[in-house]
Coordinates of C-alpha atoms and ligand atoms in Angstrom, one line a residue:
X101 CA 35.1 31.5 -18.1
X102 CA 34.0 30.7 -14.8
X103 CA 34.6 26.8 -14.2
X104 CA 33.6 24.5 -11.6
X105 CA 35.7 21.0 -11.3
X106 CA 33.7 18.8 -8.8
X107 CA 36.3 15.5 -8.0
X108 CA 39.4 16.3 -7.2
X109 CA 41.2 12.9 -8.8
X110 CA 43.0 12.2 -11.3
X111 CA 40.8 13.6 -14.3
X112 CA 39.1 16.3 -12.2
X113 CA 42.8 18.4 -11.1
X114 CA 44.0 17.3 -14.4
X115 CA 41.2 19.1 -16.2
X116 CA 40.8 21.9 -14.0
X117 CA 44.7 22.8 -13.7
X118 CA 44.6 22.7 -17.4
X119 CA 41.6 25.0 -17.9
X120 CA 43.1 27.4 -15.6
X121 CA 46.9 27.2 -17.0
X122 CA 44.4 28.7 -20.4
X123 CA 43.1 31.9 -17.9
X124 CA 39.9 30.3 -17.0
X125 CA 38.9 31.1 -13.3
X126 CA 38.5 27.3 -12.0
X127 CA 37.4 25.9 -8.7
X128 CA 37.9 22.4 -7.6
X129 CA 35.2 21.1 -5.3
X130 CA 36.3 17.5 -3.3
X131 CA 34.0 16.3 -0.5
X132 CA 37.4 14.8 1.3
X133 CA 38.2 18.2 3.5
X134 CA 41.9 16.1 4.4
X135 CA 42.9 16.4 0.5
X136 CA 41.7 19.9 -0.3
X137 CA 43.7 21.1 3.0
X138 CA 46.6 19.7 1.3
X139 CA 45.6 20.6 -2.0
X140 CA 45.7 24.5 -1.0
X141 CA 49.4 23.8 0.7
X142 CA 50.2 22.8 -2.8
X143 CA 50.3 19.2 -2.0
X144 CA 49.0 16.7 -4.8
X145 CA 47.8 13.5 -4.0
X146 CA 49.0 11.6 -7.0
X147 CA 52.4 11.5 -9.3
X148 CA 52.3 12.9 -12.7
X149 CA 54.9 14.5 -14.7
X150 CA 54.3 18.6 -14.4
X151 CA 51.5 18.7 -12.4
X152 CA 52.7 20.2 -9.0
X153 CA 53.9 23.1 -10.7
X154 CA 51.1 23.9 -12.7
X155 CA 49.2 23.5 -9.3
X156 CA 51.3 25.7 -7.5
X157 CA 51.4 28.2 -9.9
X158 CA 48.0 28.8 -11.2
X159 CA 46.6 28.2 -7.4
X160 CA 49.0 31.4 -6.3
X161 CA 47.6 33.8 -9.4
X162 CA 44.1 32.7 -7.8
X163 CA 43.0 31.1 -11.1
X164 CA 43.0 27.3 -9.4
X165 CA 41.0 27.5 -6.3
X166 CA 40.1 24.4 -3.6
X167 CA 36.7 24.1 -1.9
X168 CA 34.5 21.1 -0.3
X169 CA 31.4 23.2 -0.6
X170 CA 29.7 22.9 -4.2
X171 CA 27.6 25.2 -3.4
X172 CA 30.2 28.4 -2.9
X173 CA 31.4 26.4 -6.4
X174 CA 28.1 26.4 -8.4
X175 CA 27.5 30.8 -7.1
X176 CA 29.5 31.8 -10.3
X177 CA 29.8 28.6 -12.2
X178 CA 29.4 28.7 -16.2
X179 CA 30.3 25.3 -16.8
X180 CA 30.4 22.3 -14.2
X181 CA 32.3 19.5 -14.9
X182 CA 31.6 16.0 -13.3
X183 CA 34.5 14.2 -12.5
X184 CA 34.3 11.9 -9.7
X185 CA 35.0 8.1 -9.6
X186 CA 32.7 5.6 -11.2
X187 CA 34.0 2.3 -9.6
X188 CA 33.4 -0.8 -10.7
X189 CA 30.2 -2.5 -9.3
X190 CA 30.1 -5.8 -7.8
X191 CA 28.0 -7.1 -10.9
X192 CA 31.0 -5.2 -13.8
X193 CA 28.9 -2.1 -14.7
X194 CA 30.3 1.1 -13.8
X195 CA 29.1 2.8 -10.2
X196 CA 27.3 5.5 -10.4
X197 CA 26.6 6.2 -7.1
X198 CA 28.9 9.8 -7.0
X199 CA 27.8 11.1 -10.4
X200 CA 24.1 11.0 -9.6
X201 CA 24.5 12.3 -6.0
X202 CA 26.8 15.3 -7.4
X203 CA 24.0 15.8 -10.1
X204 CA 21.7 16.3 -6.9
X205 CA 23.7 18.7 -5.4
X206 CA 23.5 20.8 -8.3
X207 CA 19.9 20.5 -8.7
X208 CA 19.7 21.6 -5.4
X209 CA 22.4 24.4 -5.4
X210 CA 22.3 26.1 -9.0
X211 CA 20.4 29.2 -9.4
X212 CA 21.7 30.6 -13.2
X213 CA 22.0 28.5 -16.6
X214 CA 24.5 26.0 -16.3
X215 CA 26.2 23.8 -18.5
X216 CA 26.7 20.6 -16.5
X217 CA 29.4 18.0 -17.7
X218 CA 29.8 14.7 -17.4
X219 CA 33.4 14.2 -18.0
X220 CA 33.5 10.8 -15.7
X221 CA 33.3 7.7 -18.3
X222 CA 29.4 6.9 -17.8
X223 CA 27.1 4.6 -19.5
X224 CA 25.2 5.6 -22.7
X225 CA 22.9 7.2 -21.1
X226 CA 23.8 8.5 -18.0
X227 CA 23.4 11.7 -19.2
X228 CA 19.6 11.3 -19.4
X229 CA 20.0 10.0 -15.8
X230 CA 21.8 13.4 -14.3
X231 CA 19.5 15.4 -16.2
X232 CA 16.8 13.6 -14.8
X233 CA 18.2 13.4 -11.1
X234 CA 18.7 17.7 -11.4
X235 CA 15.3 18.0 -12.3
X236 CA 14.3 15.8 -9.3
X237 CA 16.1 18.4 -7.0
X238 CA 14.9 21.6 -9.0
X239 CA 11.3 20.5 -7.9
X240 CA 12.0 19.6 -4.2
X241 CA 12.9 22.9 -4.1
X242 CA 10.0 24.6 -6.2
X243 CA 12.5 26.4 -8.9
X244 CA 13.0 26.0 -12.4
X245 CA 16.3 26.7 -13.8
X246 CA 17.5 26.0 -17.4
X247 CA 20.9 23.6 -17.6
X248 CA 21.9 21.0 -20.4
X249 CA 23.7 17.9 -20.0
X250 CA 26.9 17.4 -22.0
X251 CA 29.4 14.4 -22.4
X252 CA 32.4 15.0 -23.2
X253 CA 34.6 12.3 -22.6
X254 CA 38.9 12.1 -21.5
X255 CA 41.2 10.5 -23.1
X256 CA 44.3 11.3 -21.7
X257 CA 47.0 9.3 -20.5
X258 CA 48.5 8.6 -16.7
X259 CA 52.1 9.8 -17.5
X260 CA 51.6 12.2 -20.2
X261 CA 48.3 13.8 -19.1
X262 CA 48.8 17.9 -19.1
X263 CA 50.7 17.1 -22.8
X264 CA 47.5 15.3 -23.8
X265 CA 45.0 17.7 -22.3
X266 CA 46.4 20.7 -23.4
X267 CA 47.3 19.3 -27.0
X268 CA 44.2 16.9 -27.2
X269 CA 44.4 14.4 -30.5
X270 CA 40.1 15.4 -30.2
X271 CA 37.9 17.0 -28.2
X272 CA 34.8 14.9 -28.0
X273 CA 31.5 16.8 -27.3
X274 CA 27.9 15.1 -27.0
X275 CA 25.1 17.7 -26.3
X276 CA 21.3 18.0 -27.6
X277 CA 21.5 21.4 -27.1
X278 CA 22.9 24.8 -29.9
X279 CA 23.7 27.3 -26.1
X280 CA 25.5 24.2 -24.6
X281 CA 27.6 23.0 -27.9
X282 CA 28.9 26.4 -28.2
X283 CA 30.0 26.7 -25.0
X284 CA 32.0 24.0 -25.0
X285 CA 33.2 25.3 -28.2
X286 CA 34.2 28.6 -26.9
X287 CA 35.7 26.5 -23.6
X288 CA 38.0 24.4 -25.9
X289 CA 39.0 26.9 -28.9
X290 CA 42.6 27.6 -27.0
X291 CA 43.2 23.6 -27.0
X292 CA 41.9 23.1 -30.7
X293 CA 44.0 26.4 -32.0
X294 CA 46.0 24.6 -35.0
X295 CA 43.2 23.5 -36.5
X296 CA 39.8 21.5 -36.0
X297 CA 39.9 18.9 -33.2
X298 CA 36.6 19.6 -31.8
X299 CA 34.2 16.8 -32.8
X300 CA 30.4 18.0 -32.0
X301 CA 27.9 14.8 -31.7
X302 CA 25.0 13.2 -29.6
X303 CA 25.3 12.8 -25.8
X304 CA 24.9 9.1 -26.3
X305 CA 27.4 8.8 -29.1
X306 CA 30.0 11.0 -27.2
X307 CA 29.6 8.2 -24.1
X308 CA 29.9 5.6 -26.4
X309 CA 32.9 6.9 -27.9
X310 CA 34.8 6.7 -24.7
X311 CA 34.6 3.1 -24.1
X312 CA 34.7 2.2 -27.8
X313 CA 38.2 3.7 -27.9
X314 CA 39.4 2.1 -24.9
X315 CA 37.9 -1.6 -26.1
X316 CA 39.9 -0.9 -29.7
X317 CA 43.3 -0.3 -27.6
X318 CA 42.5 -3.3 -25.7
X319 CA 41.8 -5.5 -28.2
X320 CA 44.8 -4.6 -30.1
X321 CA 46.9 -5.7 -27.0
X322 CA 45.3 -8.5 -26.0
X323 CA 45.6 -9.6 -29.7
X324 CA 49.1 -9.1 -29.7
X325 CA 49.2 -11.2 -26.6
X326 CA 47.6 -14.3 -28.3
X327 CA 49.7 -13.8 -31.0
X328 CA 52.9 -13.3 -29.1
X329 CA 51.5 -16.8 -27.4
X330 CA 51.1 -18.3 -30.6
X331 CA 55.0 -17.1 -31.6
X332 CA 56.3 -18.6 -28.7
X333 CA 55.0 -21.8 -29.6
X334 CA 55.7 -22.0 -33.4
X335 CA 59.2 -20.7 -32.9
X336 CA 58.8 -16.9 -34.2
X337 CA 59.7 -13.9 -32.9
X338 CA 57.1 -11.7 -32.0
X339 CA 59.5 -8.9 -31.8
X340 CA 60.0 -8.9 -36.1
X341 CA 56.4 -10.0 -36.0
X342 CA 55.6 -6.7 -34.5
X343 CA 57.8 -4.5 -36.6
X344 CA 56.1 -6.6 -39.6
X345 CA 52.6 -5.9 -39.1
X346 CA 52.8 -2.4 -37.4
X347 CA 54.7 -0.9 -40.8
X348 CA 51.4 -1.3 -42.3
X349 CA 50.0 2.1 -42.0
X350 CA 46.7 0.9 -41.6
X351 CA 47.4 -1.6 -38.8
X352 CA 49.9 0.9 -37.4
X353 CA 53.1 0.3 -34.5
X354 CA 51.1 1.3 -31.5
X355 CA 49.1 -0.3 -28.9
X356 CA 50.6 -3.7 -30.1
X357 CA 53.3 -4.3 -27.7
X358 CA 52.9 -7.7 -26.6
X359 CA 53.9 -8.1 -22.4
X360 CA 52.5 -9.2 -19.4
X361 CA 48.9 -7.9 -19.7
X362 CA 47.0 -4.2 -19.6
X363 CA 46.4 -2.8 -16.4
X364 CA 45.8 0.5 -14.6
X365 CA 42.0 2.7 -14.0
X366 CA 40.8 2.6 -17.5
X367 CA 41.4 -0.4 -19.9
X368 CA 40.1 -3.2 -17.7
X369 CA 37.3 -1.2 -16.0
X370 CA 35.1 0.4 -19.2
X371 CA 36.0 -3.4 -21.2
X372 CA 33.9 -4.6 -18.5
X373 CA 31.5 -2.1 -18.3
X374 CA 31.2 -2.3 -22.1
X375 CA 30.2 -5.6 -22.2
X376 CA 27.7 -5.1 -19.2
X377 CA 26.4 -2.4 -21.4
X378 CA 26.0 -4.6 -24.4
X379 CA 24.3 -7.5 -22.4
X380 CA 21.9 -4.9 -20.8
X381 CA 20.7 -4.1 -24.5
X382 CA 20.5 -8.1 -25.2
X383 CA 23.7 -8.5 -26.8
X384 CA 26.2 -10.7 -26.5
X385 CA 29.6 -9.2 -27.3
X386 CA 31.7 -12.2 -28.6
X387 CA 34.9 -10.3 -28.8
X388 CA 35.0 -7.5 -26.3
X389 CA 34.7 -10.4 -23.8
X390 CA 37.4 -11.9 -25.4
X391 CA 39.6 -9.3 -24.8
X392 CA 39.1 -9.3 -20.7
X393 CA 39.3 -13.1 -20.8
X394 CA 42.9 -12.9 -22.6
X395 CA 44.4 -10.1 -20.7
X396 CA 43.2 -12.4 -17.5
X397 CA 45.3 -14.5 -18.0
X398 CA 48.4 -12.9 -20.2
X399 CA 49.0 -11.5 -16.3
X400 CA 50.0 -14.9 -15.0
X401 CA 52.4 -15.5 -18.4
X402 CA 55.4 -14.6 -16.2
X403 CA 54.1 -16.9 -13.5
X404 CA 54.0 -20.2 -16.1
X405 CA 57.4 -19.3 -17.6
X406 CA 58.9 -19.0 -13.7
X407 CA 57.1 -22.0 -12.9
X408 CA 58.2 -24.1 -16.5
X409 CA 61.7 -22.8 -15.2
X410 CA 61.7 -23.5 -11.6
X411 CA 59.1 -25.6 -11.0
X412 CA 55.8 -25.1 -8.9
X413 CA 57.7 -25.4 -5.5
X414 CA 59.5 -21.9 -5.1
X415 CA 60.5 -21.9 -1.5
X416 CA 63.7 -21.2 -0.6
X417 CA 63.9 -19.1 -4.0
X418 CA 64.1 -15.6 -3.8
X419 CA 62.6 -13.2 -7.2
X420 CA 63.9 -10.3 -7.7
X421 CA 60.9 -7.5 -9.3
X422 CA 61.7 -5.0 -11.4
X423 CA 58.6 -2.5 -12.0
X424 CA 55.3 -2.4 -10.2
X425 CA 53.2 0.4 -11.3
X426 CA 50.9 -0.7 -14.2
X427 CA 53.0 1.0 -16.4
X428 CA 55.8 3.9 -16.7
X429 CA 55.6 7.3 -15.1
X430 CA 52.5 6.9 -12.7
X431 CA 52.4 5.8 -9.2
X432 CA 49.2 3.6 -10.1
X433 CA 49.1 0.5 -9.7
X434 CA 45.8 -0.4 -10.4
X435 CA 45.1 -3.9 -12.2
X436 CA 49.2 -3.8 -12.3
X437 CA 50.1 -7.1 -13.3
X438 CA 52.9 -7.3 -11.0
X439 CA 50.2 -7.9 -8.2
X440 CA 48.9 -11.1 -9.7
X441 CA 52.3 -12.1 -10.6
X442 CA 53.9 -11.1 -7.0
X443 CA 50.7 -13.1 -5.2
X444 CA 51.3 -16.3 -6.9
X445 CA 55.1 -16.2 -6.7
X446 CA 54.3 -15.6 -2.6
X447 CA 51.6 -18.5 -2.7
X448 CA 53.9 -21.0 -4.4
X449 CA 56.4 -20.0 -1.4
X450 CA 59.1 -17.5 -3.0
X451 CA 60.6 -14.5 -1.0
X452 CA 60.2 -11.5 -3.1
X453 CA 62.4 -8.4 -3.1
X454 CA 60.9 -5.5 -5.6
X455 CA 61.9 -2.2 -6.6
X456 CA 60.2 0.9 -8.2
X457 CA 61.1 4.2 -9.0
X458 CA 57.6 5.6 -7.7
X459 CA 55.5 3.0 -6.6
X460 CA 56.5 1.3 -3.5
X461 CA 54.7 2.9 -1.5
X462 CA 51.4 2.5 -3.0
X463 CA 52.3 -1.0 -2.8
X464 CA 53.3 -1.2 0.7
X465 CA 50.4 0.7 2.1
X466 CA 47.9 -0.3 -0.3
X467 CA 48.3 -3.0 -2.7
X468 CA 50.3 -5.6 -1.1
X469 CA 49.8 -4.4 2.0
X470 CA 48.5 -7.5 3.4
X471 CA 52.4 -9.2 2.3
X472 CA 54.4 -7.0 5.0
X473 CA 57.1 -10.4 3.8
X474 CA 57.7 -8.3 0.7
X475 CA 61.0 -6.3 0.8
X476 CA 61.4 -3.1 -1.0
X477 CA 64.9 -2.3 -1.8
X478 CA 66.2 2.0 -2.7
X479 CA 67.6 0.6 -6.4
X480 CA 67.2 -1.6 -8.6
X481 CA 70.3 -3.6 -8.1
X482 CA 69.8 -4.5 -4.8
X483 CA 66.6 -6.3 -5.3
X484 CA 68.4 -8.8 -7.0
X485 CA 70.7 -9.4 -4.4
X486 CA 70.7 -13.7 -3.7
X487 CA 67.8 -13.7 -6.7
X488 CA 67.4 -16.9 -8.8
X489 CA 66.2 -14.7 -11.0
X490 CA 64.9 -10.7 -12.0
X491 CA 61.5 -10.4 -13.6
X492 CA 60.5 -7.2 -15.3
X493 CA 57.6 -6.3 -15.0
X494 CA 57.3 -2.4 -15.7
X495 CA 59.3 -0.8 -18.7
X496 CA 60.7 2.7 -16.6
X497 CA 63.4 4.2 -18.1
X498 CA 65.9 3.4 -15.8
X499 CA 65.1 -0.3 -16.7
X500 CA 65.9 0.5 -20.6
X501 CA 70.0 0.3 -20.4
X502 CA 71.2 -1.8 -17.1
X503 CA 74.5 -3.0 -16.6
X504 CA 74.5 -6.3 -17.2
X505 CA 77.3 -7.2 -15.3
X506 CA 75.9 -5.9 -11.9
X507 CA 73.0 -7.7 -12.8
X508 CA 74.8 -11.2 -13.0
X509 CA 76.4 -10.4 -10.0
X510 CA 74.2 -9.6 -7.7
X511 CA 71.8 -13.2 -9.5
X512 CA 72.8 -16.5 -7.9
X513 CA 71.9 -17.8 -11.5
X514 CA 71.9 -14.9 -14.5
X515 CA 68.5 -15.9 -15.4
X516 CA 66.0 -12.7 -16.9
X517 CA 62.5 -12.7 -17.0
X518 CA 61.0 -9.9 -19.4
X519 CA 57.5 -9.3 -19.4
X520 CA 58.1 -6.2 -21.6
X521 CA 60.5 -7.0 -24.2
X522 CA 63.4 -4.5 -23.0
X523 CA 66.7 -6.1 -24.2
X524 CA 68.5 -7.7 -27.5
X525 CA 68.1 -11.7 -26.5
X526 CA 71.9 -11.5 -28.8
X527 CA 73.3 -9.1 -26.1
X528 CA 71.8 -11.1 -23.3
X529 CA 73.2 -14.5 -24.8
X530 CA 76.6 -13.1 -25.6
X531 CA 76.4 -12.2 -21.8
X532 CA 75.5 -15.8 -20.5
X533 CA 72.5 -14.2 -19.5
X534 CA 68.9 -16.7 -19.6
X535 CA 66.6 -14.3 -21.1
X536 CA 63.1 -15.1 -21.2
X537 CA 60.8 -12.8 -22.8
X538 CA 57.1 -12.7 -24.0
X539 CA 56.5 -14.1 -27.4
X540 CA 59.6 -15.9 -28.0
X541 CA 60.6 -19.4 -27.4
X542 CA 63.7 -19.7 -25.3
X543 CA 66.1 -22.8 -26.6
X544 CA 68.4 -22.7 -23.5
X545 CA 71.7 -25.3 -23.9
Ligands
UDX688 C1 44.2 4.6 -21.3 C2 44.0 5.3 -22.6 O1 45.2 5.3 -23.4 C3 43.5 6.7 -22.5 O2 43.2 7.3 -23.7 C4 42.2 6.6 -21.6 O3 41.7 7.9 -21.4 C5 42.5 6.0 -20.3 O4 43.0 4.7 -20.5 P1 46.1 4.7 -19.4 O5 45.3 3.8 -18.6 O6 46.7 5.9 -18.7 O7 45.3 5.4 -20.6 O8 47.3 3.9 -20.0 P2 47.9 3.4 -21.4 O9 49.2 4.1 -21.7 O10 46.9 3.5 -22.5 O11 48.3 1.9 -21.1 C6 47.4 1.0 -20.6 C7 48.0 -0.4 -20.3 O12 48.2 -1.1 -21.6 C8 49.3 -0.4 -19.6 O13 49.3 -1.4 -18.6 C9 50.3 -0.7 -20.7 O14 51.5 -1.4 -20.2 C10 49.5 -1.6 -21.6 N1 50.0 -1.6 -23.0 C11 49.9 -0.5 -23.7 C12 50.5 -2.8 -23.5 O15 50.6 -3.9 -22.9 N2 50.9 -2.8 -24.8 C13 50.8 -1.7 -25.6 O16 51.2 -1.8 -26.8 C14 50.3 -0.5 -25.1

C-alpha cells in the first residue's frame, strides 16, 4: 500500500518505519528541511532501541522515503497518516494548530480518494474538525474529492516502540465509513496475524479511547503514590504492599510501581487535556484531576526526604543524580522528574553532579540549560565523587546491580536516595548504607 507519514517525530518515523519494515511503500513528509536532510543520511533525531537500523534499511530498498513537500507525498498516497505534535496549550487543552493546518494541505493537494488519519492524540472530535477544514480547502479550489476521516490512536511505548508497533496488544480504529474501515483492516492484517487485535468503532470513541487509557495508567500510579505515602507514614512497606495487591489478577502487578512521579510526552499531557475535555462538556472530573494534582507533587517526594535529612539550607552540599530521562531507554526527558527535583536542590543552594546513560545532553542543551553550574560526569561513579549523598532518579539498567562499595567510597556520608525502589533496604543496611526509598519509613540509629 502506498502510505503517506506526515510528522516526522516520534510516532510519525515510528509508524512509518514500521509500515514499511511490512513492504508498504511509505513516505515521510516533515516541514523541517534540517531533519529530513539528515533523515535521508540515515541520521535519526531521537534514541530508541532498533530504530536506526530499521531506518537505514528500509530507506536503502526505497520502501522508507523522506520529503518536505506533502504534495509530491499525497500524488500516490492511499492512506495519510497525521502525526504531528499536539502541544499543550497555554489554557491544558491539546494544540491543534499542526493537525488542522496539515488537514489544509491535503484539502488543497489531494486529487484521488484518500483515507486520512489522525494518528496524533486529538480531542473527541477533532476528526469532525479535519474533515471539516479539508472540505474548506476542497472548495477554495473548486474540486470535490471523496476522503474519510479515521482515528486510530498509538499506544506504544518510548523504549519498546518498534516491539509494540509491530506486535500491537490492539489496533484501535474509529471510522463512519465501510471503504475506510477496511482499509485500515487490510493496512493492519500483517500486525494482527495471530489472531484478532483489530478493534473497529466510532471516530469519537477511538479518540476517546486514547486518553482514557492513558488516565487509567495514570491513576494507577499516582494511586500507588498516595498509598506508598500513606506506607511511609503508618510504618508499611509499600514494596510487600505492592506484591500484595498486584497478585490479584484483577488489580494486576503493572503500572503500580510507586517512585518519584510519571513523566515523559504522554501521561501528563492527555490527563490534562482530558480534564479540559470533560470541563468543556460541563463536567467536572473529580478524579482525573486528582491524578495530575498527586503526581505534582509525588515529583518533589525526593526533595522533602533530602530536605527532612539535610535540612532546607543545602549549600556547600553536593547531590549526586543518578538518571534523568523520564524513564529507562529514551533520551526524553520530558516532565522528567529529575528536573523539578534538580531545580529545587539548585534553589535551596546544592552543587549537583548527574549522570545518564543517554540523556545528558538533552539536558545540557535543553532542559537545564539555563543551570550551565550542573556537572555531567562519563559514569555513574564519578558523580558521586564528594556527594553527601546519591539520589536515583531513573531505573536504567546499569543502575539495577551497583557496587556498593564504590558507592560508599566515592559518598562523603553513604546515604541513598531511591526514588524508584531499586535495592534490598537488608543489603543496603548490612552495608552501613542510609537508604531511603519511596513508600517506606526509614528508622535510621
Ligand atoms: C505511555 C503509555 O504507556 C503508552 O501506551 C502511550 O501511547 C504513551 O504514554 P510512555 O510515555 O512511553 O508511554 O511511558 P510509560 O512506560 O508508560 O511510563 C510513563 C511514566 O510512568 C514514566 O515516567 C514511568 O517512570 C512512570 N511509571 C510507570 C511509574 O511511575 N510507575 C509505574 O508503575 C509505571
Amino acid at each position: 500500500m502506498n502510505i503517506a507519514v506526515i510528522g516526522t517525530g516520534y510516532v510519525g518515523l515510528v509508524s512509518g518505519t514500521c509500515f514499511a519494515e511490512m513492504g508498504n511503500s511509505v513516505i515521510c513528509v516533515d516541514v523541517d528541511h534540517q531533519k529530513i536532510e539528515k533523515l535521508k543520511q540515515g541520521i535519526i533525531p531521537i534514541y530508541e532501541p532498533g530504530l536506526e537500523e530499521m531506518v537505514l534499511e528500509n530507506h536503502k530498498k526505497g520502501d522508507l522515503l523522506f520529503t518536505t513537500s506533502l504534495k509530491e507525498a499525497l500524488k500516490s498516497a492511499e492512506v495519510a497518516f497525521i502525526a504531528v505534535g499536539t502541544p499543550m496549550g497555554e489554557d491544558g487543552s491539546a494544540d491543534l494548530q499542526y493537525v488542522l493546518a496539515v488537514a489544509r494541505e491535503i484539502g488543497e493537494g489531494m486529487d484521488r480518494y484518500l483515507v486520512v488519519v489522525d494518528k496524533s492524540t486529538v480531542p473527541v472530535g477533532t476528526a469532525d474538525l479535519v474533515k471539516e477544514t479539508i472540505l474548506a480547502a476542497q472548495k477554495a479550489r473548486g474540486v470535490e474529492i471523496p476522503f474519510d476521516v479515521v482515528s486510530n490512536p498509538e499506544f506504544l511505548k518510548e523504549g519498546d516502540a518498534i516491539n509494540d508497533f509491530m506486535k500491537p496488544d490492539r489496533v484501535v480504529v474509529g471510522a463512519e465509513s465501510a471503504r475506510a474501515m477496511e482499509k485500515m483492516r487490510e493496512l493492519y492484517a500483517p500486525f494482527t496475524r495471530s489472531h484478532d487485535r483489530f478493534i473497529a468503532m466510532g471516530v469519537r470513541s477511538a479518540e476517546m479511547t486514547k486518553y482514557a487509557a492513558n488516565a487509567m495508567l495514570a491513576t494507577k500510579i499516582s494511586f500507588m503514590n498516595e498509598i506508598s505515602n500513606i506506607c511511609e507514614a503508618t510504618g508499611a512497606d509499600v514494596n510487600d504492599v505492592r506484591v500484595g495487591i498486584g497478585s490479584d489478577k484483577r488489580i494486576g502487578y503493572s503500572f503500580i510501581y510507586p517512585g518519584c512521579g510519571y513523566g515523559g510526552s504522554c501521561f501528563p499531557k492527555d490527563v490534562k487535556a482530558l480534564e479540559k475535555i470533560a470541563l468543556e462538556h460541563g463536567i467536572t472530573p473529580r478524579v482525573i484531576g486528582a491524578v495530575e494534582e498527586v503526581n505534582r507533587e509525588q515529583k518533589k517526594v525526593l526533595v522533602r526526604k533530602i530536605t527532612a535529612r539535610f535540612g532546607e539550607n543545602l549549600q556547600g552540599k553536593s547531590f549526586g543524580i543518578w538518571g534523568l530521562s523520564f524513564k529507562p531507554e529514551t533520551d526524553d526527558m520530558r516532565e522528567a522528574s529529575s528536573i523539578v527535583l534538580i531545580k529545587e536542590l539548585l534553589a535551596r543552594g546544592a552543587t549537583i553532579k548527574a549522570y545518564d546513560p543517554k540523556a545528558m545532553e538533552e539536558a545540557r542543551h535543553f532542559y537545564l540549560k539555563e543551570h550551565p553550574e550542573i556537572l555531567y560526569t562519563s559514569n555513574k561513579y564519578d558523580a558521586l565523587n564528594g556527594a553527601s549523598a546519591m539520589v536515583l532518579v531513573t531505573e536504567w539498567k546499569e543502575f539495577r546491580s551497583p557496587d556498593f562499595y564504590e558507592i560508599k567510597n566515592r559518598l562523603l556520608e553513604p546515604v541513598i536516595f531511591d526514588g524508584r525502589n531499586q535495592y534490598k533496604k537488608e543489603r543496603l543496611g548490612e552495608m552501613g548504607i542510609e537508604y531511603h526509598q519511596i513508600g517506606v519509613a526509614i528508622h535510621r540509629t
